[in-house]
Short mmCIF file of C-alpha atoms and ligand atoms in Angstrom, two decimals:
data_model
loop_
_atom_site.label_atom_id
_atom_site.label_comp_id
_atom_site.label_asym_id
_atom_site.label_seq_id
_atom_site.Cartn_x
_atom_site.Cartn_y
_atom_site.Cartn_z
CA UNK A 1 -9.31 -26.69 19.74
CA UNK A 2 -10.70 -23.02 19.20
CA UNK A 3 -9.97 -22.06 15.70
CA UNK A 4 -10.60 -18.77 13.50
CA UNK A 5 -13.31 -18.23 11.83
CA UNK A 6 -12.73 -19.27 7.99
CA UNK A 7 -11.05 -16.85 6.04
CA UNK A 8 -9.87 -14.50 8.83
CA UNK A 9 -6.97 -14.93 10.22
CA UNK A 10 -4.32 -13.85 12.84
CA UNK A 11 -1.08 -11.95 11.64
CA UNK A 12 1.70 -12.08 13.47
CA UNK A 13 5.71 -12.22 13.14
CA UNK A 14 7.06 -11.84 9.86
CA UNK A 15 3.45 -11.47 7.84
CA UNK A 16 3.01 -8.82 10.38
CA UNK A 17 5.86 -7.08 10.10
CA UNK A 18 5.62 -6.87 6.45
CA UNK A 19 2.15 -5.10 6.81
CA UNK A 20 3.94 -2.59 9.45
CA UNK A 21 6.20 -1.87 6.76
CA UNK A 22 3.65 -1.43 4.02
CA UNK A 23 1.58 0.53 6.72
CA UNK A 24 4.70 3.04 7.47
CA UNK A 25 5.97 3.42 3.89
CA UNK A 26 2.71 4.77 2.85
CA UNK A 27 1.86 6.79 5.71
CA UNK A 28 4.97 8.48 5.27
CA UNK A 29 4.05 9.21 1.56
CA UNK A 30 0.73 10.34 2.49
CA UNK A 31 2.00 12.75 4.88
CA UNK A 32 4.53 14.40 2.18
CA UNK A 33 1.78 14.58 -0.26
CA UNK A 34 -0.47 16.43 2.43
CA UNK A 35 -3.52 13.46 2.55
CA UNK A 36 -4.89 13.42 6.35
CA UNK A 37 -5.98 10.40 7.55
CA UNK A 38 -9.45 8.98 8.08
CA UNK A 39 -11.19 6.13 10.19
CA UNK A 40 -14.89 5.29 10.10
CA UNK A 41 -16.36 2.32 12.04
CA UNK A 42 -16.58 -1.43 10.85
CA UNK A 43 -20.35 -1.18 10.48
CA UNK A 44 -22.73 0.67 8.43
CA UNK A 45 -26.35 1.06 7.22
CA UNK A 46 -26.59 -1.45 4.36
CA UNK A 47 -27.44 1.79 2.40
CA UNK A 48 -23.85 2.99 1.96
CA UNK A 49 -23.21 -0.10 0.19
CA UNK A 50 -26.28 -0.96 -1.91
CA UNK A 51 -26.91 1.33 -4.02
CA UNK A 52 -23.16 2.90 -4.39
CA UNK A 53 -21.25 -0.41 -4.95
CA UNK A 54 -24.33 -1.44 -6.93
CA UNK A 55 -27.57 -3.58 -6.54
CA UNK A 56 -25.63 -6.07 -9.27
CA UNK A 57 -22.09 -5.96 -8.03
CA UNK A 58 -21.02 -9.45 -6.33
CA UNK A 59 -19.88 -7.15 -3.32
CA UNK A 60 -23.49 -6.37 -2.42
CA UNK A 61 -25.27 -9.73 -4.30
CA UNK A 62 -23.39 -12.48 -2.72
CA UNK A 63 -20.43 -11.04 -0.39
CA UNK A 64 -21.73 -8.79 1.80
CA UNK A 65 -21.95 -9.70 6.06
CA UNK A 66 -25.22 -8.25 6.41
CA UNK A 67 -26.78 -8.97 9.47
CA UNK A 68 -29.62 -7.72 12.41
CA UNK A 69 -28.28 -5.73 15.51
CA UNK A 70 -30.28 -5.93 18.44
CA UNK A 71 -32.62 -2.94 17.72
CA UNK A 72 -33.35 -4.78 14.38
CA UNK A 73 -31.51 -3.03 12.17
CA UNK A 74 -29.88 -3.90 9.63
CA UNK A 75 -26.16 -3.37 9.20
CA UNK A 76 -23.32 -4.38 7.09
CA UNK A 77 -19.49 -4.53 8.27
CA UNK A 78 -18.20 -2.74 5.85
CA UNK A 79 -16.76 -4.95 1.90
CA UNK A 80 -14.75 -1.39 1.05
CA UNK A 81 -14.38 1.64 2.47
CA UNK A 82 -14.64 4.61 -0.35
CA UNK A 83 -18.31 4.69 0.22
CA UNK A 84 -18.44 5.00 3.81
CA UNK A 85 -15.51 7.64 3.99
CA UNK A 86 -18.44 9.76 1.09
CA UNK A 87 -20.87 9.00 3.69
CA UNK A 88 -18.47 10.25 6.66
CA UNK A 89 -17.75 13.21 4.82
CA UNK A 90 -22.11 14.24 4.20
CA UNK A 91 -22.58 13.53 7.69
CA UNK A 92 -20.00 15.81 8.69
CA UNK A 93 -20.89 18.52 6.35
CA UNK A 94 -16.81 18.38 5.18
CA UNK A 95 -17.31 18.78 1.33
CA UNK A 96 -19.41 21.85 -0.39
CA UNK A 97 -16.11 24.02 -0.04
CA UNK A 98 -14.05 24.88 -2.90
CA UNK A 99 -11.09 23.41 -0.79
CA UNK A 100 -10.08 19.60 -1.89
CA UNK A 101 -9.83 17.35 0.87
CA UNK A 102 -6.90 14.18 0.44
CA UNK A 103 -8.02 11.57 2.72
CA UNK A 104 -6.46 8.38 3.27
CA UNK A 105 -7.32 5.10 5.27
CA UNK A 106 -5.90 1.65 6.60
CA UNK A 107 -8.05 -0.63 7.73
CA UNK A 108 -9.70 -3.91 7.71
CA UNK A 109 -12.68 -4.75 4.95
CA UNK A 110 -15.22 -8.21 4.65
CA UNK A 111 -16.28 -9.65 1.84
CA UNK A 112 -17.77 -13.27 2.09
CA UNK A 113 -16.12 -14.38 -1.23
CA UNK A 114 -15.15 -18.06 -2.01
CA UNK A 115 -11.97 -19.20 -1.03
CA UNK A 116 -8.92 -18.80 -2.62
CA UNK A 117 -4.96 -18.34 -2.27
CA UNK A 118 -4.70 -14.84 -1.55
CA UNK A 119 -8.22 -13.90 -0.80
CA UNK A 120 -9.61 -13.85 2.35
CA UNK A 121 -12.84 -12.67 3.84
CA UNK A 122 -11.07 -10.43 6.60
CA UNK A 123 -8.69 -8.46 4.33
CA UNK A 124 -7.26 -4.90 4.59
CA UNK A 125 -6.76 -1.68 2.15
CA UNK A 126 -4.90 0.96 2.51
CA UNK A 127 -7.01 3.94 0.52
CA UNK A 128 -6.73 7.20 -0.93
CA UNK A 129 -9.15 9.74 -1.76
CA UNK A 130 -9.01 13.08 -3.16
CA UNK A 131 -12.42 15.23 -3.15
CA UNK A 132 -12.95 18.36 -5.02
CA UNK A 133 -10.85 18.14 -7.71
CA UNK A 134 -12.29 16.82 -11.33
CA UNK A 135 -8.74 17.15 -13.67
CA UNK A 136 -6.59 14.51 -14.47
CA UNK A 137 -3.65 16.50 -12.86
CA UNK A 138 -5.30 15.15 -9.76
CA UNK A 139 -5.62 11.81 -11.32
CA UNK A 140 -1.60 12.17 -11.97
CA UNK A 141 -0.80 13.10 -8.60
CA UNK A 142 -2.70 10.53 -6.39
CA UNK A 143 -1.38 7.51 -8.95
CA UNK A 144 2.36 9.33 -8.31
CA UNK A 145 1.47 9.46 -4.85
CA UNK A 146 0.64 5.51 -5.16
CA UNK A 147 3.65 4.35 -7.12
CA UNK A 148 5.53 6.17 -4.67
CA UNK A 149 5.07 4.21 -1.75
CA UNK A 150 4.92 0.96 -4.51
CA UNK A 151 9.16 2.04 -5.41
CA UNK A 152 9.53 2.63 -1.99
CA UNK A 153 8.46 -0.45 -0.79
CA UNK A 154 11.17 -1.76 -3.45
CA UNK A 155 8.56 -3.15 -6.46
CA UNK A 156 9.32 -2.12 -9.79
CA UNK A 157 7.21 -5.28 -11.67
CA UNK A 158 4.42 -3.59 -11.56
CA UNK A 159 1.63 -2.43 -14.56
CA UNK A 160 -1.00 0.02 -14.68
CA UNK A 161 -3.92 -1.17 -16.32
CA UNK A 162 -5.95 1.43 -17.66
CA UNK A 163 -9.52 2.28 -18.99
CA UNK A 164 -11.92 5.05 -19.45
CA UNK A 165 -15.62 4.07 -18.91
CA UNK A 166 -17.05 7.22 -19.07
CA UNK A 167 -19.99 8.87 -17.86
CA UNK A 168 -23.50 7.70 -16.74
CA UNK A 169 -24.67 10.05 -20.17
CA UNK A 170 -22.24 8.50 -22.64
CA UNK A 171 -22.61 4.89 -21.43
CA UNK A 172 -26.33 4.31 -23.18
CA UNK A 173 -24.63 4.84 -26.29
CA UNK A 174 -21.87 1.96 -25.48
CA UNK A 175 -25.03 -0.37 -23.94
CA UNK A 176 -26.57 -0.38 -27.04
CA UNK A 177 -23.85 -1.33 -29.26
CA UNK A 178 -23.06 -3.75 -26.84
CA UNK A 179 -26.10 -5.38 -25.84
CA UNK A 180 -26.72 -5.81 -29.85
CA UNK A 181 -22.58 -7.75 -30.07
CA UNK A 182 -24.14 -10.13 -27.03
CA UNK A 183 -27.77 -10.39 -28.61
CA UNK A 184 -25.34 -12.32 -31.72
CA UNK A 185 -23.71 -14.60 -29.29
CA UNK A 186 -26.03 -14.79 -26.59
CA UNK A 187 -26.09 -19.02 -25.97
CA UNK A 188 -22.18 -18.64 -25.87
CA UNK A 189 -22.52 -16.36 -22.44
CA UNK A 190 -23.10 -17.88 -18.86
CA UNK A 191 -26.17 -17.73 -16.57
CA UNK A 192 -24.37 -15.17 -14.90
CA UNK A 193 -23.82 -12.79 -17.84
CA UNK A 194 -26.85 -13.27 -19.34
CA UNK A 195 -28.95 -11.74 -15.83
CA UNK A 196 -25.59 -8.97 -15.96
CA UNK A 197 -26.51 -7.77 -19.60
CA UNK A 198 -29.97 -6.99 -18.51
CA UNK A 199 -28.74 -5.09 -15.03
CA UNK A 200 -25.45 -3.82 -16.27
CA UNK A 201 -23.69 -4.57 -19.10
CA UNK A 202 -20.31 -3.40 -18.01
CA UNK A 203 -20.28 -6.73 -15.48
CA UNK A 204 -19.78 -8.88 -18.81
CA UNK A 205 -16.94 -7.74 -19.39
CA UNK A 206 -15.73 -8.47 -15.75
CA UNK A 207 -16.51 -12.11 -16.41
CA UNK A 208 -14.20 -14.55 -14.74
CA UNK A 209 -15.65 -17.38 -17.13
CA UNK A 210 -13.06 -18.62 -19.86
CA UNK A 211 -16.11 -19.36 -22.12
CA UNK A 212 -17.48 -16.08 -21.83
CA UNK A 213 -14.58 -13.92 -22.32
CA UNK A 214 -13.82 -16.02 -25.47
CA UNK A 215 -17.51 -14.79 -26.60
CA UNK A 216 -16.03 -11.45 -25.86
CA UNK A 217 -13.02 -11.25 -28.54
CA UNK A 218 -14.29 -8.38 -30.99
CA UNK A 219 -16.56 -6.59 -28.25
CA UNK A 220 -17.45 -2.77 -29.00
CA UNK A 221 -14.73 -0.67 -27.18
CA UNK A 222 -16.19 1.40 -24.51
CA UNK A 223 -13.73 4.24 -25.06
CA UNK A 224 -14.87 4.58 -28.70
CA UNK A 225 -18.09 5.68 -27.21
CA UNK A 226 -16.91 8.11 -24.71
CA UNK A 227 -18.16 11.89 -24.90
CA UNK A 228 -15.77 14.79 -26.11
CA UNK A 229 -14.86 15.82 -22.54
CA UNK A 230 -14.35 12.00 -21.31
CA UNK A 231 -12.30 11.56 -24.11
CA UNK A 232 -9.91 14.53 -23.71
CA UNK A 233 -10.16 14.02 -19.90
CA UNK A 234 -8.46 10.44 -20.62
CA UNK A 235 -5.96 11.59 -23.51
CA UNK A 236 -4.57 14.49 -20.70
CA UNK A 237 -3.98 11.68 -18.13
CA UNK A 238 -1.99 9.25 -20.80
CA UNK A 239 -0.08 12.18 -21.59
CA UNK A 240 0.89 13.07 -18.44
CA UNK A 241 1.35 9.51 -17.20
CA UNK A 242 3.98 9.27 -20.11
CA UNK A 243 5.82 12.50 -19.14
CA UNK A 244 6.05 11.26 -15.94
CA UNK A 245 7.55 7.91 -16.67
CA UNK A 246 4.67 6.16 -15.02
CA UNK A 247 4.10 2.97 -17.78
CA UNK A 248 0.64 2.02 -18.17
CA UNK A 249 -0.95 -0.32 -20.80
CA UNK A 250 -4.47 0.33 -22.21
CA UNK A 251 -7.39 -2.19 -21.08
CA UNK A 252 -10.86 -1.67 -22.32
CA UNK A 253 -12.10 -4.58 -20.93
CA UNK A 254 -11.28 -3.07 -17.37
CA UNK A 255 -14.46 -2.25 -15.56
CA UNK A 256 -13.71 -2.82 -12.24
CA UNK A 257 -16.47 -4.37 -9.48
CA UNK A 258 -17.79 -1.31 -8.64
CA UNK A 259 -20.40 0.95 -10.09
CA UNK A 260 -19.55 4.06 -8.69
CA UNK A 261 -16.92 4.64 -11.06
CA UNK A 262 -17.01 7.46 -14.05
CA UNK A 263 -14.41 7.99 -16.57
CA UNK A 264 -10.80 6.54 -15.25
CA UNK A 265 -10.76 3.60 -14.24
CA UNK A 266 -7.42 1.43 -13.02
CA UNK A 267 -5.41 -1.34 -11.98
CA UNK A 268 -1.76 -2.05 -10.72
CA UNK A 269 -1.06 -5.74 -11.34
CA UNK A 270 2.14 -7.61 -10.28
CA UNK A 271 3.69 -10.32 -11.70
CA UNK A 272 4.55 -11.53 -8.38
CA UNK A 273 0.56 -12.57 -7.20
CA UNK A 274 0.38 -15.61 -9.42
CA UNK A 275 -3.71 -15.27 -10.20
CA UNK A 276 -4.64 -13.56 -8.11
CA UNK A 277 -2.52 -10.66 -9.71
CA UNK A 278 -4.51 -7.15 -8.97
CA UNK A 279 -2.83 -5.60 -6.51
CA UNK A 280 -4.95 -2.46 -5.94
CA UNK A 281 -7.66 -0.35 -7.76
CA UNK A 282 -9.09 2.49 -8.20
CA UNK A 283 -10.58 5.13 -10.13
CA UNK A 284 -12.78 8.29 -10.26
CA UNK A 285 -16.17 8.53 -9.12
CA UNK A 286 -17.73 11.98 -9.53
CA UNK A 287 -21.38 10.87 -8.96
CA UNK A 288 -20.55 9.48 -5.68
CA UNK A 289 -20.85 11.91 -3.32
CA UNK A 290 -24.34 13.46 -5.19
CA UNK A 291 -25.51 9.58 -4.83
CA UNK A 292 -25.27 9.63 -0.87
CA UNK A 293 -26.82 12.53 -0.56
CA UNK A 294 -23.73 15.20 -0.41
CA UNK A 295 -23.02 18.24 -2.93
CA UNK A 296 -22.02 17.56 -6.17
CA UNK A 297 -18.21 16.60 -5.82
CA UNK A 298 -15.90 15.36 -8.16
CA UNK A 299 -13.44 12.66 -6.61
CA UNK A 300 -10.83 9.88 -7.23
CA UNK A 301 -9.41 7.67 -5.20
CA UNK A 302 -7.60 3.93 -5.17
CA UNK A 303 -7.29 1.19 -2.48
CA UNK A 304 -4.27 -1.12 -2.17
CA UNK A 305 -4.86 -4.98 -1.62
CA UNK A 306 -2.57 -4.44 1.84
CA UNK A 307 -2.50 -8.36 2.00
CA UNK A 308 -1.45 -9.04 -1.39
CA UNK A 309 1.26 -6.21 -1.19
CA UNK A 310 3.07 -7.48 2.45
CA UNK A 311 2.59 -10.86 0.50
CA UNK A 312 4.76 -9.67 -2.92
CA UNK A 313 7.08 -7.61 -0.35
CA UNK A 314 8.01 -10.57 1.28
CA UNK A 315 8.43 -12.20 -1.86
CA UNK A 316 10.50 -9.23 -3.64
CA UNK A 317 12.81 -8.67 -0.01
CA UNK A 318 12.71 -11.74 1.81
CA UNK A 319 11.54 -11.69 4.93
CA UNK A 320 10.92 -8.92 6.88
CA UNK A 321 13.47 -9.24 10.44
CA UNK A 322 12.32 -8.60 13.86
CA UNK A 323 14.96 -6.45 15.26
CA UNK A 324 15.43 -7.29 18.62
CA UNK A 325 16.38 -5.19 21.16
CA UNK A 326 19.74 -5.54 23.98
CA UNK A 327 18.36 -8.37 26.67
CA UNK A 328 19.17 -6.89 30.10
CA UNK A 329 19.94 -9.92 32.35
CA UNK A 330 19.68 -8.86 36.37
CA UNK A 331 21.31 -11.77 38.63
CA UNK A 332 20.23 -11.51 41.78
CA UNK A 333 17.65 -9.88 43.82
CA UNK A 334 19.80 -6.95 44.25
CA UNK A 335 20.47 -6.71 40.91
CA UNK A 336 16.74 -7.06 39.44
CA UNK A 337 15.99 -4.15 41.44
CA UNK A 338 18.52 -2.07 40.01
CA UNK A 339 18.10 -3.22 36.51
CA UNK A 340 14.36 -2.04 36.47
CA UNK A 341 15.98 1.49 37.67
CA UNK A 342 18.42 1.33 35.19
CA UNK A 343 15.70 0.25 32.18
CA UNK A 344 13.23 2.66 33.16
CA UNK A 345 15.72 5.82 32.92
CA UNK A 346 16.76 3.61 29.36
CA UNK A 347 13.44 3.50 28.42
CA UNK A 348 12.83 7.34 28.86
CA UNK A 349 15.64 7.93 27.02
CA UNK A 350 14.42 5.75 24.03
CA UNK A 351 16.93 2.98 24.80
CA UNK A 352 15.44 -0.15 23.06
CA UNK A 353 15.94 -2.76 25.79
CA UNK A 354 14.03 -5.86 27.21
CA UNK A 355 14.43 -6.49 30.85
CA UNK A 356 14.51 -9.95 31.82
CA UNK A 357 12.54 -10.91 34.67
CA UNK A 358 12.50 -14.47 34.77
CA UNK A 359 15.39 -14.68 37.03
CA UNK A 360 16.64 -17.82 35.47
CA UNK A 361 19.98 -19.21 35.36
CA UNK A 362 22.27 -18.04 32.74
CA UNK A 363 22.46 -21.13 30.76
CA UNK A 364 18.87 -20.94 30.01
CA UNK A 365 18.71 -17.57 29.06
CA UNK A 366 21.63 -17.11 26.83
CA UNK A 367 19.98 -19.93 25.17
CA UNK A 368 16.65 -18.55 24.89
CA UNK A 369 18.12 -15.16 23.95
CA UNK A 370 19.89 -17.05 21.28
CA UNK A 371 16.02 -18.83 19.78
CA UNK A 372 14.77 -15.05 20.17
CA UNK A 373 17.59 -13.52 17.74
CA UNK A 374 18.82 -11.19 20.44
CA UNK A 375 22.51 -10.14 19.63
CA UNK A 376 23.47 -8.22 22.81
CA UNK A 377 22.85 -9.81 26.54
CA UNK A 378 23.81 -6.62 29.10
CA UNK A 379 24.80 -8.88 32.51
CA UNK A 380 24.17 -6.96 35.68
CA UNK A 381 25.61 -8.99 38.91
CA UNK A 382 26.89 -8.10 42.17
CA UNK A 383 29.91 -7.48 40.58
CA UNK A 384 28.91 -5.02 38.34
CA UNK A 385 26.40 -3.72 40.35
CA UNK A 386 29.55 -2.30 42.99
CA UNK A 387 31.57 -1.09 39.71
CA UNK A 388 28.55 0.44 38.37
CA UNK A 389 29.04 -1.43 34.76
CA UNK A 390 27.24 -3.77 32.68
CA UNK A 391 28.99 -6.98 30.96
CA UNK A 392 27.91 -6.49 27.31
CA UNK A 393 28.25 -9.97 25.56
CA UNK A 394 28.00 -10.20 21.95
CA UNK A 395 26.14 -13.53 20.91
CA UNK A 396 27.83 -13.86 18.27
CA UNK A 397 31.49 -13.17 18.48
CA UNK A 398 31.14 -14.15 21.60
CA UNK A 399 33.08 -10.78 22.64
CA UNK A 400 32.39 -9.18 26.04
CA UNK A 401 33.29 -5.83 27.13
CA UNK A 402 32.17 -4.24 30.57
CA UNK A 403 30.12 -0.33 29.64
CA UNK A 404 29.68 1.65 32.65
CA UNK A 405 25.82 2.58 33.29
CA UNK A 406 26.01 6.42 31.44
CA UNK A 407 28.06 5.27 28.52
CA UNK A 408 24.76 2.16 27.92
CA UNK A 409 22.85 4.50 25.84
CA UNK A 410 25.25 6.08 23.47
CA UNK A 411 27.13 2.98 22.93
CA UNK A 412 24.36 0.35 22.52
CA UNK A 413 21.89 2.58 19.51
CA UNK A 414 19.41 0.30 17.92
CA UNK A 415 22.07 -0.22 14.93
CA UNK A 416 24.74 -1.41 17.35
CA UNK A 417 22.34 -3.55 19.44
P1 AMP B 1 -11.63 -3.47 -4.67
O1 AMP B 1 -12.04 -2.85 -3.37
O2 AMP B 1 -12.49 -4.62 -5.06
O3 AMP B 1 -11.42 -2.45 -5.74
O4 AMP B 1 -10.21 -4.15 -4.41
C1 AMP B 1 -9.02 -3.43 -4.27
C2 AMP B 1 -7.92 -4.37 -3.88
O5 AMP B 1 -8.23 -4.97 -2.61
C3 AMP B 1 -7.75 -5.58 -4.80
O6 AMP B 1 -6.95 -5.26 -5.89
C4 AMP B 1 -7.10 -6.59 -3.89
O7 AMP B 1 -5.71 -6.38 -3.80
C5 AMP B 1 -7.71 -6.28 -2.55
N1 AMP B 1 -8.79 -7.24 -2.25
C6 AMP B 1 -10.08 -7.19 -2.62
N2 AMP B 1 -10.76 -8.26 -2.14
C7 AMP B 1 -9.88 -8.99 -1.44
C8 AMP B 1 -9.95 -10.20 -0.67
N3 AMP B 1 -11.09 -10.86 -0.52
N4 AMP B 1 -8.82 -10.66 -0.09
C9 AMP B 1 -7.65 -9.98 -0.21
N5 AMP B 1 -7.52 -8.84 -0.90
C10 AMP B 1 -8.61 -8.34 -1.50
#
């Protein structure tokens, strides 16, 4: 039997739905915030990636799908999407204006990364990015923006995790102390660490290894080294995160897996994800855009795990329902014609209703409307056919009442049906 390719899989029914909801709670947030939407294709130059996400970063060392295309080139499908919307946005010639452009994105993302629960190597973000705009009143408003759809979506276990790691000219500084605290303990850190003090510090600190986060306890904070500007850039945003009751705890060990990042950096973590707890992530990334080639622009943007988050919404509301619509039931040849008449005009009218052409006995399909979850079975027979009606039975009361044809719409709305 054909199967799916390991780590990608099919959604479907309730996982789906879930997604669908998480997809349409924050598009309707986007929308009232004014961010326009964005799609850019699956593959890329392996440029976009390399250098942006970082020549050290696990995305681009180990997890990338990098592969030849015909012509020989080389091309990646696409482990996040922040650097390909920059890319998008210098091949368009869309930044350079004063203007700030809110973006946003849902899509799919792959990252060959080792199995576990709740990773996968087809998974999907939904994104946000605003360009143009370097205070952390933007900073507020995009992470308002993101709780938003988060209470919306009925979460309230939720915490910000929150660092500064400054800018590419205040980070020597921080290397130094850092790489002299690791120097003192160096046979306690992993093979790993010891090639990621040499390429980039920062990675250390984003060790997954038990040992080597032990080694860690006492490390030189990062935000003790940050320049006047980084530091008063951070202090605004905590203040204004307070004021507007969005709780956040302090982590200096946050670095994220991404170099592109400058000053803020974050994480929402639920309680809900068991290990694999980080829910989204984000931050700002002012060299960016300079990096790929575009005009200096400031920028900050997040993406949200969208697997994880249908995953804790199903956990937080139960699962998410199909809603059904009415089953239209034709018996008869007669009938079957007039039923699709009677749909289509339905249907044009926004009527949900499912027209049931198997022209099976009704035995079969009150049962099978029954395994489907339908709750209203309109009957259309000879009988009603020369009355014009249709015999509305409710599954489960049982009840029937006969609706003439005009009176279908107004008394069978989604909510009744
Ligand atoms: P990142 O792009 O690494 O900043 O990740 C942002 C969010 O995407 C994470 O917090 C996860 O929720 C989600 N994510 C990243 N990698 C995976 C994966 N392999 N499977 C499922 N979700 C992922």
């Amino acid at each position: 039997m054909a199967q799916s390719v390991k780590g990608m899989r099919d959604l479907y029914g309730s996982e789906l739905r879930a997604f669908r909801l998480v997809e349409d709670t924050a598009r309707a947030a986007f929308a009232r915030h004014g961010y326009e939407e964005i799609r850019t294709p699956i593959l890329e130059y392996t440029e976009v990636f390399k250098r942006t996400v970082g020549e050290s970063s696990d995305i681009v060392n180990k997890e990338m799908y990098v592969f030849k295309d015909r012509g020989d080139r080389e091309v990646v499908m696409r482990p996040e999407n922040t650097a390909a919307v920059v890319r998008a946005l210098i091949e368009h010639k869309l930044l350079g204006s004063s203007d700030p452009r809110l973006l946003f994105y849902i899509g799919p993302m792959f990252r060959y990364e080792r199995m576990q629960a709740g990773r996968y190597r087809q998974f999907w973000q939904i994104g946000a990015e605003s360009f143009g705009v370097s205070t952390p009143e933007s900073e507020a408003e995009s992470l308002l923006l993101l709780f938003e759809i988060l209470k919306g979506l009925g979460l309230t276990q939720l915490k910000l995790s929150l660092n500064s790691v400054g800018t590419p000219e205040s980070r020597p500084a921080f290397y130094a102390a850092f790489r002299a605290f690791f120097d003192a303990r160096e046979p306690e850190y992993c093979e790993d660490c010891h090639r990621r003090i040499g390429e980039n510090p920062l990675r250390v600190l984003d060790c997954k290894n038990d040992r080597c986060q032990k080694a860690l306890e006492g490390h030189p904070l990062i935000t003790d080294f940050l320049d006047e500007a980084s530091k008063h850039h951070h202090a605004r945003l905590k203040e204004l995160l307070a004021a507007l009751g969005i709780p956040f705890e302090e982590n200096p060990r946050l670095v994220r897996g991404l170099d592109y990042y400058t000053r803020t950096a974050f994480e929402v973590l639920s309680s809900d994800l068991g290990a694999q707890s980080a829910l989204l992530g984000g931050g700002r990334y002012d060299g960016l855009v300079k990096q790929l080639g575009g005009p200096d622009t400031p920028a900050f943007g997040w993406a949200i795990g969208l697997d994880r988050l249908a995953s804790v919404v199903q956990q937080v509301k139960g699962e998410v329902g199909a809603t059904p619509p009415a089953l239209l039931v034709p018996l008869g040849e007669a009938a079957a014609l007039e039923a699709a008449k009677l749909a289509q005009a339905w249907w044009d009218r926004g009527l949900p209703v499912q027209l049931d052409t198997r022209g099976l006995a009704l035995k079969k399909v009150f049962a099978s409307a029954d395994r489907l979850g339908i709750k209203t079975v309109l009957l259309l027979g000879d009988g009603e056919l020369a009355e014009g009606v249709v015999t509305a039975k409710h599954l489960a009361t049982g009840e029937q009442t006969k609706v003439p044809f005009a009176e279908v719409p107004t008394r069978l709305s989604p909510a009744k049906a």
